[in-house]
């Protein structure tokens, strides 16, 4: 049986995007890139909301995998392209090979089926998608970059609290903090 992890990078005040929608405050240092590569090697599939998919797809399939990009970024691009990707969207009509469109009305049933069929980790990304699939998430991963943005898009926009248990935490040399939570 697979497990769903919700993984998003944030500021230390808990935002995935600043008030203008930008994510430039998370200029990832090399130690984070290497950590991300190590984590992605263990992922069986990406489950993305449309906006996160659009932010990831072109850079990692076209731009950063090219010669001249740092080796750690080229490695991530290769891992990204090799990993099946599911994008949850009612507006996208076409996607490249390796990507599957899932309509929002089918999200719960598709993720439930994937958890049953895949013996491994399904990495969920996108705060609205995560909020809609909250009951299917097994772990919550946060990489918090050492910056405060003072507002913007939160890590997880839920309407009620959820008690979690911290099971892992560590600091990277760059100051980025990793925290992993599970349900009690």
Coordinates of N, CA, C and O in Angstrom, one line a residue:
X1 N 0.8 -1.2 0.0 CA 0.0 0.0 0.0 C 0.9 1.2 0.0 O 1.9 1.3 0.7
X2 N 0.5 2.2 -0.8 CA 1.3 3.4 -0.9 C 1.0 4.4 0.1 O 0.0 4.2 0.9
X3 N 1.8 5.4 0.2 CA 1.5 6.5 1.2 C 1.6 7.8 0.4 O 2.4 8.0 -0.5
X4 N 0.8 8.8 0.8 CA 0.8 10.1 0.2 C 1.5 11.0 1.2 O 1.1 11.1 2.4
X5 N 2.5 11.7 0.7 CA 3.1 12.8 1.4 C 2.8 14.1 0.8 O 2.8 14.2 -0.5
X6 N 2.5 15.1 1.6 CA 2.3 16.4 1.1 C 3.6 17.2 1.4 O 3.9 17.4 2.5
X7 N 4.3 17.6 0.3 CA 5.6 18.2 0.4 C 5.5 19.6 -0.3 O 5.2 19.6 -1.5
X8 N 5.7 20.6 0.5 CA 5.8 22.0 -0.1 C 6.9 22.7 0.6 O 7.2 22.5 1.8
X9 N 7.6 23.6 -0.1 CA 8.7 24.4 0.4 C 8.0 25.7 0.9 O 7.1 26.2 0.2
X10 N 8.5 26.2 2.0 CA 7.9 27.4 2.6 C 8.9 28.4 3.1 O 10.1 28.1 3.2
X11 N 8.4 29.6 3.4 CA 9.2 30.6 4.2 C 9.0 30.1 5.7 O 8.2 29.2 6.0
X12 N 9.8 30.6 6.6 CA 9.6 30.1 8.0 C 8.3 30.6 8.6 O 7.9 30.0 9.6
X13 N 7.7 31.6 8.0 CA 6.3 32.0 8.5 C 5.2 31.2 7.7 O 4.0 31.6 7.9
X14 N 5.6 30.2 7.0 CA 4.6 29.2 6.5 C 3.9 29.5 5.2 O 2.8 29.0 4.9
X15 N 4.6 30.3 4.3 CA 4.0 30.6 3.0 C 4.7 30.0 1.9 O 6.0 29.9 1.9
X16 N 4.0 29.5 0.9 CA 4.6 28.9 -0.3 C 4.8 29.9 -1.4 O 5.6 29.6 -2.3
X17 N 4.2 31.0 -1.3 CA 4.3 32.1 -2.2 C 4.1 33.4 -1.5 O 3.4 33.5 -0.5
X18 N 4.8 34.5 -1.9 CA 4.7 35.8 -1.2 C 3.4 36.5 -1.6 O 2.6 35.9 -2.4
X19 N 3.2 37.6 -1.1 CA 1.9 38.3 -1.3 C 1.6 38.6 -2.8 O 0.5 38.7 -3.2
X20 N 2.7 38.7 -3.6 CA 2.5 38.9 -5.1 C 2.4 37.6 -5.9 O 2.4 37.6 -7.1
X21 N 2.5 36.4 -5.2 CA 2.4 35.1 -5.8 C 3.8 34.6 -6.2 O 3.9 33.5 -6.8
X22 N 4.8 35.3 -5.9 CA 6.2 34.9 -6.3 C 6.8 33.9 -5.4 O 6.4 33.9 -4.2
X23 N 7.7 33.1 -5.9 CA 8.4 32.1 -5.0 C 9.9 32.3 -5.1 O 10.7 31.5 -4.7
X24 N 10.3 33.5 -5.6 CA 11.8 33.8 -5.7 C 12.5 33.8 -4.4 O 13.7 33.7 -4.3
X25 N 11.8 34.0 -3.3 CA 12.4 34.0 -1.9 C 13.0 32.6 -1.6 O 13.7 32.5 -0.7
X26 N 12.6 31.6 -2.3 CA 13.1 30.2 -2.1 C 14.2 29.9 -3.1 O 14.1 28.8 -3.8
X27 N 15.2 30.7 -3.3 CA 16.2 30.4 -4.2 C 17.0 29.2 -3.6 O 17.8 29.4 -2.7
X28 N 16.8 28.0 -4.1 CA 17.3 26.8 -3.4 C 18.8 26.7 -3.5 O 19.4 26.7 -4.6
X29 N 19.5 26.5 -2.3 CA 20.9 26.3 -2.3 C 21.2 24.9 -2.7 O 20.3 24.0 -2.7
X30 N 22.5 24.6 -3.0 CA 22.8 23.3 -3.5 C 22.5 22.1 -2.5 O 22.1 21.1 -2.9
X31 N 22.7 22.4 -1.2 CA 22.4 21.3 -0.2 C 20.9 20.9 -0.3 O 20.5 19.8 -0.1
X32 N 20.0 21.9 -0.5 CA 18.6 21.6 -0.6 C 18.4 20.8 -1.9 O 17.6 19.8 -1.9
X33 N 19.0 21.2 -3.0 CA 18.8 20.5 -4.3 C 19.2 19.1 -4.1 O 18.5 18.2 -4.6
X34 N 20.3 18.8 -3.5 CA 20.8 17.4 -3.3 C 19.8 16.7 -2.4 O 19.5 15.5 -2.7
X35 N 19.3 17.3 -1.4 CA 18.3 16.7 -0.5 C 17.0 16.3 -1.4 O 16.5 15.2 -1.2
X36 N 16.6 17.3 -2.2 CA 15.4 17.0 -3.0 C 15.7 15.9 -4.0 O 14.8 15.0 -4.2
X37 N 16.8 15.8 -4.6 CA 17.2 14.7 -5.5 C 17.1 13.4 -4.7 O 16.5 12.4 -5.2
X38 N 17.7 13.3 -3.5 CA 17.6 12.1 -2.7 C 16.2 11.7 -2.4 O 15.9 10.5 -2.5
X39 N 15.3 12.6 -2.1 CA 13.9 12.3 -1.8 C 13.2 11.9 -3.1 O 12.4 10.9 -3.0
X40 N 13.4 12.6 -4.2 CA 12.7 12.2 -5.4 C 13.0 10.8 -5.9 O 12.2 10.2 -6.5
X41 N 14.2 10.4 -5.6 CA 14.6 9.0 -6.1 C 13.6 8.0 -5.5 O 13.5 6.9 -6.0
X42 N 13.0 8.3 -4.3 CA 12.2 7.3 -3.6 C 10.7 7.6 -3.9 O 9.8 6.9 -3.3
X43 N 10.4 8.5 -4.8 CA 9.0 8.8 -5.1 C 8.5 8.0 -6.4 O 9.2 7.9 -7.4
X44 N 7.3 7.4 -6.3 CA 6.8 6.6 -7.4 C 6.0 7.5 -8.3 O 5.9 7.1 -9.5
X45 N 5.4 8.6 -7.8 CA 4.6 9.5 -8.7 C 4.4 10.8 -8.0 O 4.4 10.9 -6.8
X46 N 4.3 11.8 -8.9 CA 4.0 13.2 -8.4 C 2.5 13.4 -8.6 O 1.9 13.1 -9.7
X47 N 1.8 14.0 -7.6 CA 0.4 14.4 -7.7 C 0.4 15.9 -7.6 O 0.6 16.4 -6.5
X48 N 0.1 16.6 -8.7 CA 0.2 18.1 -8.6 C -1.1 18.8 -8.9 O -1.9 18.4 -9.8
X49 N -1.4 19.9 -8.2 CA -2.4 20.8 -8.6 C -1.9 21.5 -9.8 O -0.7 21.5 -10.2
X50 N -2.8 22.1 -10.6 CA -2.5 22.7 -11.9 C -1.4 23.8 -11.8 O -0.4 23.8 -12.6
X51 N -1.5 24.7 -10.8 CA -0.6 25.8 -10.8 C 0.8 25.3 -10.4 O 1.8 25.8 -11.0
X52 N 0.9 24.3 -9.5 CA 2.3 23.8 -9.2 C 2.8 23.0 -10.4 O 4.0 23.1 -10.7
X53 N 2.0 22.2 -11.1 CA 2.4 21.5 -12.3 C 3.0 22.5 -13.3 O 4.0 22.3 -13.8
X54 N 2.2 23.6 -13.5 CA 2.7 24.6 -14.5 C 4.0 25.2 -14.1 O 4.9 25.5 -14.9
X55 N 4.2 25.4 -12.8 CA 5.5 26.0 -12.3 C 6.6 25.0 -12.4 O 7.8 25.4 -12.6
X56 N 6.4 23.7 -12.4 CA 7.4 22.7 -12.4 C 7.7 22.2 -13.8 O 8.9 21.9 -14.1
X57 N 6.7 22.0 -14.6 CA 6.8 21.2 -15.8 C 7.9 21.8 -16.8 O 8.8 21.1 -17.2
X58 N 7.6 23.0 -17.3 CA 8.5 23.6 -18.3 C 10.0 23.7 -17.8 O 10.9 23.3 -18.5
X59 N 10.2 24.3 -16.6 CA 11.6 24.4 -16.2 C 12.3 23.1 -16.1 O 13.4 22.9 -16.5
X60 N 11.6 22.0 -15.5 CA 12.3 20.8 -15.3 C 12.3 19.8 -16.5 O 13.1 18.9 -16.5
X61 N 11.5 20.1 -17.5 CA 11.5 19.2 -18.7 C 12.2 19.9 -19.8 O 12.7 19.2 -20.8
X62 N 12.3 21.2 -19.8 CA 12.9 21.9 -21.0 C 14.2 22.7 -20.6 O 15.2 22.7 -21.2
X63 N 14.1 23.5 -19.5 CA 15.1 24.5 -19.3 C 16.3 24.0 -18.4 O 17.4 24.1 -18.9
X64 N 16.0 23.5 -17.3 CA 17.1 23.2 -16.3 C 17.8 21.9 -16.5 O 18.8 21.6 -15.9
X65 N 17.2 21.0 -17.4 CA 17.9 19.8 -17.6 C 18.9 19.9 -18.7 O 19.5 18.9 -19.1
X66 N 19.1 21.0 -19.2 CA 20.1 21.2 -20.4 C 21.5 21.4 -19.9 O 21.8 21.7 -18.8
X67 N 22.4 21.1 -20.8 CA 23.8 21.3 -20.6 C 24.0 22.8 -20.2 O 23.3 23.7 -20.6
X68 N 24.9 23.0 -19.2 CA 25.2 24.3 -18.7 C 24.5 24.6 -17.4 O 24.9 25.4 -16.6
X69 N 23.4 23.9 -17.1 CA 22.8 24.0 -15.8 C 23.6 23.2 -14.8 O 24.4 22.3 -15.2
X70 N 23.6 23.6 -13.5 CA 24.4 22.9 -12.5 C 24.0 21.4 -12.5 O 22.9 21.0 -12.8
X71 N 25.0 20.6 -12.2 CA 24.8 19.1 -12.2 C 23.7 18.7 -11.3 O 22.9 17.8 -11.7
X72 N 23.5 19.3 -10.2 CA 22.5 18.9 -9.2 C 21.1 19.2 -9.8 O 20.2 18.4 -9.6
X73 N 21.0 20.3 -10.6 CA 19.7 20.6 -11.2 C 19.5 19.7 -12.4 O 18.3 19.3 -12.7
X74 N 20.5 19.4 -13.2 CA 20.3 18.4 -14.3 C 19.9 17.1 -13.8 O 19.0 16.4 -14.4
X75 N 20.4 16.6 -12.6 CA 20.0 15.4 -12.1 C 18.6 15.4 -11.6 O 17.8 14.5 -11.9
X76 N 18.1 16.5 -11.0 CA 16.7 16.6 -10.6 C 15.8 16.6 -11.8 O 14.8 15.9 -11.8
X77 N 16.2 17.3 -12.9 CA 15.4 17.3 -14.1 C 15.2 15.9 -14.7 O 14.1 15.5 -15.1
X78 N 16.3 15.1 -14.6 CA 16.2 13.7 -15.1 C 15.3 12.9 -14.3 O 14.4 12.2 -14.8
X79 N 15.4 13.0 -13.0 CA 14.5 12.3 -12.0 C 13.1 12.7 -12.2 O 12.2 11.9 -12.2
X80 N 12.9 14.0 -12.4 CA 11.5 14.5 -12.6 C 10.9 13.9 -13.8 O 9.7 13.5 -13.8
X81 N 11.6 14.0 -14.9 CA 11.1 13.5 -16.2 C 10.8 12.0 -16.1 O 9.9 11.5 -16.8
X82 N 11.5 11.2 -15.3 CA 11.3 9.8 -15.3 C 10.2 9.4 -14.3 O 9.8 8.2 -14.3
X83 N 9.7 10.3 -13.5 CA 8.7 10.0 -12.6 C 7.3 10.3 -13.2 O 7.1 11.4 -13.7
X84 N 6.4 9.3 -13.1 CA 5.0 9.6 -13.6 C 4.4 10.8 -12.8 O 4.6 11.0 -11.6
X85 N 3.7 11.7 -13.6 CA 3.1 12.9 -13.0 C 1.6 12.9 -13.3 O 1.2 12.6 -14.4
X86 N 0.8 13.2 -12.3 CA -0.6 13.4 -12.4 C -0.9 14.8 -12.1 O -0.5 15.3 -11.0
X87 N -1.7 15.5 -12.9 CA -2.0 16.9 -12.7 C -3.6 16.9 -12.5 O -4.3 16.4 -13.4
X88 N -4.0 17.5 -11.4 CA -5.4 17.6 -11.1 C -5.9 18.9 -11.6 O -5.6 20.0 -11.0
X89 N -6.7 18.9 -12.7 CA -7.2 20.1 -13.3 C -8.5 19.9 -14.1 O -8.6 18.8 -14.7
X90 N -9.3 20.9 -14.0 CA -10.5 20.9 -14.9 C -10.3 21.7 -16.1 O -11.2 21.8 -16.9
X91 N -9.2 22.4 -16.2 CA -9.0 23.3 -17.3 C -8.0 22.8 -18.4 O -8.2 23.2 -19.5
X92 N -7.0 22.1 -18.0 CA -6.1 21.6 -18.9 C -6.7 20.6 -19.9 O -7.5 19.7 -19.4
X93 N -6.4 20.6 -21.1 CA -6.9 19.7 -22.1 C -5.9 18.7 -22.6 O -6.3 17.6 -23.0
X94 N -4.6 19.1 -22.7 CA -3.6 18.3 -23.2 C -2.4 18.4 -22.3 O -2.1 19.4 -21.7
X95 N -1.6 17.3 -22.2 CA -0.4 17.3 -21.4 C 0.6 16.4 -22.2 O 0.2 15.5 -23.0
X96 N 1.9 16.5 -21.9 CA 2.9 15.7 -22.6 C 2.9 14.3 -22.1 O 2.3 14.0 -21.1
X97 N 3.6 13.4 -22.8 CA 3.7 12.0 -22.4 C 4.3 12.0 -21.0 O 5.2 12.8 -20.7
X98 N 3.9 11.0 -20.2 CA 4.4 10.9 -18.9 C 3.5 11.6 -17.8 O 3.7 11.5 -16.6
X99 N 2.5 12.4 -18.3 CA 1.6 13.2 -17.5 C 0.2 12.7 -17.7 O -0.2 12.5 -18.9
X100 N -0.6 12.5 -16.6 CA -2.0 12.2 -16.7 C -2.8 13.2 -16.1 O -2.5 13.7 -15.0
X101 N -3.9 13.6 -16.8 CA -4.8 14.6 -16.3 C -5.9 13.9 -15.5 O -6.4 12.9 -15.9
X102 N -6.1 14.4 -14.3 CA -7.2 13.9 -13.4 C -8.2 15.1 -13.1 O -7.7 16.1 -12.7
X103 N -9.4 14.9 -13.4 CA -10.4 15.9 -13.2 C -10.7 15.9 -11.7 O -10.7 14.9 -11.0
X104 N -11.0 17.1 -11.1 CA -11.2 17.3 -9.7 C -12.2 16.4 -9.1 O -12.1 15.9 -8.0
X105 N -13.3 16.1 -9.9 CA -14.4 15.3 -9.4 C -13.9 13.9 -9.1 O -14.5 13.1 -8.4
X106 N -12.8 13.5 -9.8 CA -12.3 12.1 -9.7 C -11.1 12.0 -8.8 O -10.5 11.0 -8.6
X107 N -10.7 13.1 -8.1 CA -9.4 13.2 -7.4 C -9.4 12.2 -6.2 O -8.4 11.4 -6.1
X108 N -10.4 12.1 -5.4 CA -10.4 11.2 -4.3 C -10.3 9.7 -4.7 O -9.5 9.0 -4.2
X109 N -11.1 9.4 -5.7 CA -11.1 8.0 -6.2 C -9.8 7.6 -6.8 O -9.3 6.5 -6.7
X110 N -9.2 8.5 -7.6 CA -7.9 8.3 -8.3 C -6.8 8.1 -7.2 O -6.0 7.2 -7.3
X111 N -6.7 9.0 -6.3 CA -5.7 8.9 -5.3 C -5.9 7.7 -4.4 O -4.9 7.0 -4.1
X112 N -7.1 7.4 -4.0 CA -7.4 6.1 -3.3 C -6.9 4.9 -4.1 O -6.2 4.0 -3.5
X113 N -7.2 4.9 -5.4 CA -6.8 3.8 -6.2 C -5.2 3.7 -6.3 O -4.6 2.6 -6.2
X114 N -4.6 4.8 -6.5 CA -3.1 4.9 -6.6 C -2.5 4.4 -5.3 O -1.5 3.6 -5.3
X115 N -3.0 4.8 -4.1 CA -2.5 4.3 -2.8 C -2.6 2.8 -2.7 O -1.8 2.1 -2.1
X116 N -3.7 2.2 -3.3 CA -3.9 0.8 -3.3 C -3.0 0.0 -4.2 O -2.5 -1.1 -4.0
X117 N -2.7 0.6 -5.4 CA -2.0 0.0 -6.5 C -0.4 0.1 -6.4 O 0.3 -0.7 -6.8
X118 N 0.0 1.2 -5.8 CA 1.4 1.6 -5.8 C 2.0 1.3 -4.4 O 1.5 1.9 -3.4
X119 N 3.0 0.5 -4.4 CA 3.7 0.3 -3.1 C 4.9 1.2 -3.0 O 6.0 0.9 -3.4
X120 N 4.6 2.4 -2.6 CA 5.7 3.4 -2.5 C 5.1 4.8 -2.2 O 3.9 4.9 -1.8
X121 N 5.9 5.8 -2.4 CA 5.5 7.1 -2.0 C 4.9 7.9 -3.2 O 5.5 8.0 -4.3
X122 N 3.8 8.6 -2.9 CA 3.1 9.5 -3.9 C 3.3 10.9 -3.3 O 2.8 11.1 -2.2
X123 N 4.0 11.7 -4.0 CA 4.3 13.1 -3.5 C 3.2 14.0 -4.0 O 3.1 14.2 -5.2
X124 N 2.4 14.6 -3.1 CA 1.4 15.5 -3.4 C 1.9 16.9 -3.3 O 2.6 17.2 -2.3
X125 N 1.6 17.8 -4.2 CA 2.0 19.1 -4.2 C 0.9 20.1 -4.6 O 0.2 19.8 -5.6
X126 N 0.8 21.2 -3.9 CA -0.3 22.2 -4.3 C -1.2 22.3 -3.1 O -1.8 21.3 -2.7
X127 N -1.3 23.5 -2.5 CA -2.1 23.6 -1.2 C -3.6 23.4 -1.4 O -4.2 22.8 -0.5
X128 N -4.2 23.9 -2.4 CA -5.6 23.6 -2.6 C -5.9 22.2 -2.8 O -6.9 21.6 -2.3
X129 N -5.1 21.5 -3.7 CA -5.3 20.1 -3.9 C -5.1 19.3 -2.6 O -5.9 18.4 -2.2
X130 N -4.1 19.7 -1.8 CA -3.8 19.0 -0.5 C -5.0 19.2 0.4 O -5.5 18.2 1.1
X131 N -5.6 20.4 0.5 CA -6.7 20.6 1.3 C -7.9 19.8 0.9 O -8.6 19.3 1.8
X132 N -8.1 19.6 -0.4 CA -9.2 18.8 -0.9 C -9.0 17.3 -0.6 O -10.0 16.5 -0.7
X133 N -7.8 16.9 -0.4 CA -7.4 15.4 -0.2 C -6.9 15.2 1.2 O -6.2 14.2 1.4
X134 N -7.2 16.0 2.1 CA -6.6 16.0 3.4 C -6.7 14.6 4.1 O -5.7 14.2 4.7
X135 N -7.8 14.0 4.0 CA -8.0 12.7 4.6 C -7.2 11.6 4.0 O -7.0 10.5 4.7
X136 N -6.6 11.8 2.9 CA -5.7 10.8 2.2 C -4.3 11.0 2.4 O -3.4 10.2 2.1
X137 N -3.9 12.1 3.1 CA -2.5 12.4 3.3 C -2.0 11.7 4.5 O -2.6 11.8 5.6
X138 N -0.9 11.0 4.3 CA -0.3 10.2 5.4 C 0.8 11.0 6.2 O 1.0 10.8 7.4
X139 N 1.6 11.8 5.4 CA 2.7 12.6 6.0 C 2.7 14.0 5.5 O 2.3 14.2 4.3
X140 N 3.2 14.9 6.3 CA 3.3 16.3 5.9 C 4.8 16.7 6.0 O 5.4 16.6 7.0
X141 N 5.4 17.1 4.8 CA 6.8 17.5 4.8 C 6.9 19.0 4.5 O 6.2 19.5 3.6
X142 N 7.7 19.6 5.3 CA 7.9 21.0 5.1 C 9.4 21.3 5.1 O 10.2 20.9 6.0
X143 N 9.9 21.9 4.0 CA 11.2 22.5 3.9 C 11.1 24.0 4.0 O 10.5 24.6 3.1
X144 N 11.5 24.5 5.2 CA 11.3 25.9 5.5 C 12.6 26.7 5.2 O 13.6 26.4 5.9
X145 N 12.6 27.6 4.2 CA 13.7 28.4 3.9 C 13.9 29.5 4.9 O 12.9 30.1 5.4
X146 N 15.1 30.0 5.2 CA 15.3 31.0 6.2 C 15.0 32.4 5.8 O 15.8 33.3 5.6
X147 N 13.7 32.6 5.6 CA 13.2 33.9 5.1 C 11.8 34.1 5.7 O 11.0 33.1 5.8
X148 N 11.4 35.3 6.0 CA 10.1 35.7 6.4 C 9.5 36.6 5.3 O 10.1 37.5 4.9
X149 N 8.3 36.2 4.8 CA 7.7 37.0 3.7 C 6.5 37.8 4.2 O 6.1 38.7 3.5
X150 N 5.9 37.5 5.3 CA 4.9 38.3 5.9 C 3.5 38.2 5.3 O 2.6 39.0 5.6
X151 N 3.3 37.2 4.5 CA 2.0 36.9 4.0 C 2.1 36.3 2.6 O 3.2 36.2 2.1
X152 N 1.0 35.9 2.1 CA 1.0 35.2 0.8 C 0.1 34.0 0.8 O -0.9 33.9 1.5
X153 N 0.5 33.0 0.0 CA -0.3 31.7 0.0 C 0.2 30.8 1.0 O 1.4 30.4 1.0
X154 N -0.7 30.3 1.9 CA -0.2 29.4 3.0 C 0.1 28.0 2.6 O -0.4 27.6 1.5
X155 N 0.9 27.3 3.4 CA 1.3 25.9 3.1 C 0.0 25.0 2.9 O 0.0 24.2 2.1
X156 N -1.0 25.2 3.8 CA -2.2 24.4 3.7 C -3.4 25.1 4.2 O -3.6 25.3 5.4
X157 N -4.2 25.6 3.2 CA -5.4 26.4 3.6 C -6.6 25.5 4.0 O -7.5 25.2 3.2
X158 N -6.6 25.1 5.3 CA -7.7 24.3 5.8 C -8.5 25.1 6.7 O -8.1 26.2 7.3
X159 N -9.8 24.7 6.9 CA -10.7 25.5 7.7 C -10.8 25.0 9.2 O -11.4 25.7 10.0
X160 N -10.2 23.9 9.5 CA -10.1 23.4 10.9 C -8.8 22.8 11.2 O -8.0 22.4 10.2
X161 N -8.4 22.7 12.4 CA -7.1 22.2 12.8 C -7.0 20.7 12.6 O -7.9 20.0 12.5
X162 N -5.7 20.3 12.6 CA -5.4 18.9 12.5 C -4.2 18.6 13.3 O -3.1 19.3 13.1
X163 N -4.3 17.8 14.3 CA -3.2 17.5 15.2 C -2.2 16.5 14.5 O -2.6 15.5 13.9
X164 N -0.9 16.9 14.6 CA 0.1 16.1 13.9 C 1.2 15.8 15.0 O 1.3 16.5 16.0
X165 N 2.0 14.8 14.6 CA 3.1 14.4 15.5 C 4.4 14.6 14.7 O 4.5 14.0 13.6
X166 N 5.4 15.3 15.2 CA 6.7 15.5 14.6 C 7.5 14.2 14.7 O 7.7 13.7 15.8
X167 N 7.9 13.6 13.6 CA 8.7 12.4 13.6 C 10.1 12.6 13.1 O 11.0 11.7 13.3
X168 N 10.4 13.7 12.5 CA 11.8 14.0 12.0 C 11.9 15.4 11.8 O 11.0 16.1 11.3
X169 N 13.1 15.9 12.1 CA 13.5 17.3 11.8 C 15.0 17.4 11.8 O 15.7 16.7 12.5
X170 N 15.4 18.3 10.9 CA 16.9 18.5 10.8 C 17.1 19.8 10.0 O 16.2 20.3 9.3
X171 N 18.3 20.3 10.2 CA 18.7 21.6 9.5 C 19.7 21.2 8.5 O 20.7 20.5 8.7
X172 N 19.6 21.8 7.3 CA 20.6 21.7 6.3 C 21.7 22.8 6.5 O 21.4 23.8 7.2
X173 N 22.8 22.6 6.0 CA 23.9 23.6 6.2 C 23.5 25.0 5.8 O 24.0 26.0 6.4
X174 N 22.7 25.1 4.8 CA 22.2 26.4 4.3 C 21.2 27.1 5.2 O 20.9 28.3 5.0
X175 N 20.7 26.4 6.2 CA 19.8 27.0 7.1 C 18.3 26.6 6.8 O 17.4 26.9 7.6
X176 N 18.1 25.9 5.8 CA 16.8 25.4 5.5 C 16.5 24.3 6.5 O 17.3 23.4 6.7
X177 N 15.3 24.3 7.0 CA 14.8 23.3 8.0 C 13.9 22.3 7.4 O 13.0 22.7 6.7
X178 N 14.1 21.0 7.7 CA 13.2 20.0 7.2 C 12.4 19.5 8.4 O 13.0 19.2 9.5
X179 N 11.1 19.4 8.3 CA 10.2 18.8 9.3 C 9.3 17.8 8.6 O 8.7 18.1 7.6
X180 N 9.1 16.6 9.3 CA 8.2 15.6 8.8 C 7.2 15.3 9.9 O 7.6 14.9 11.0
X181 N 5.9 15.3 9.6 CA 4.9 15.1 10.5 C 4.0 13.9 10.0 O 3.8 13.8 8.8
X182 N 3.4 13.2 11.0 CA 2.4 12.2 10.7 C 1.2 12.4 11.6 O 1.3 13.1 12.6
X183 N 0.2 11.7 11.3 CA -1.0 11.8 12.1 C -0.7 10.9 13.3 O -0.1 9.9 13.2
X184 N -1.2 11.3 14.5 CA -1.0 10.5 15.8 C -1.7 9.2 15.7 O -2.6 9.0 15.0

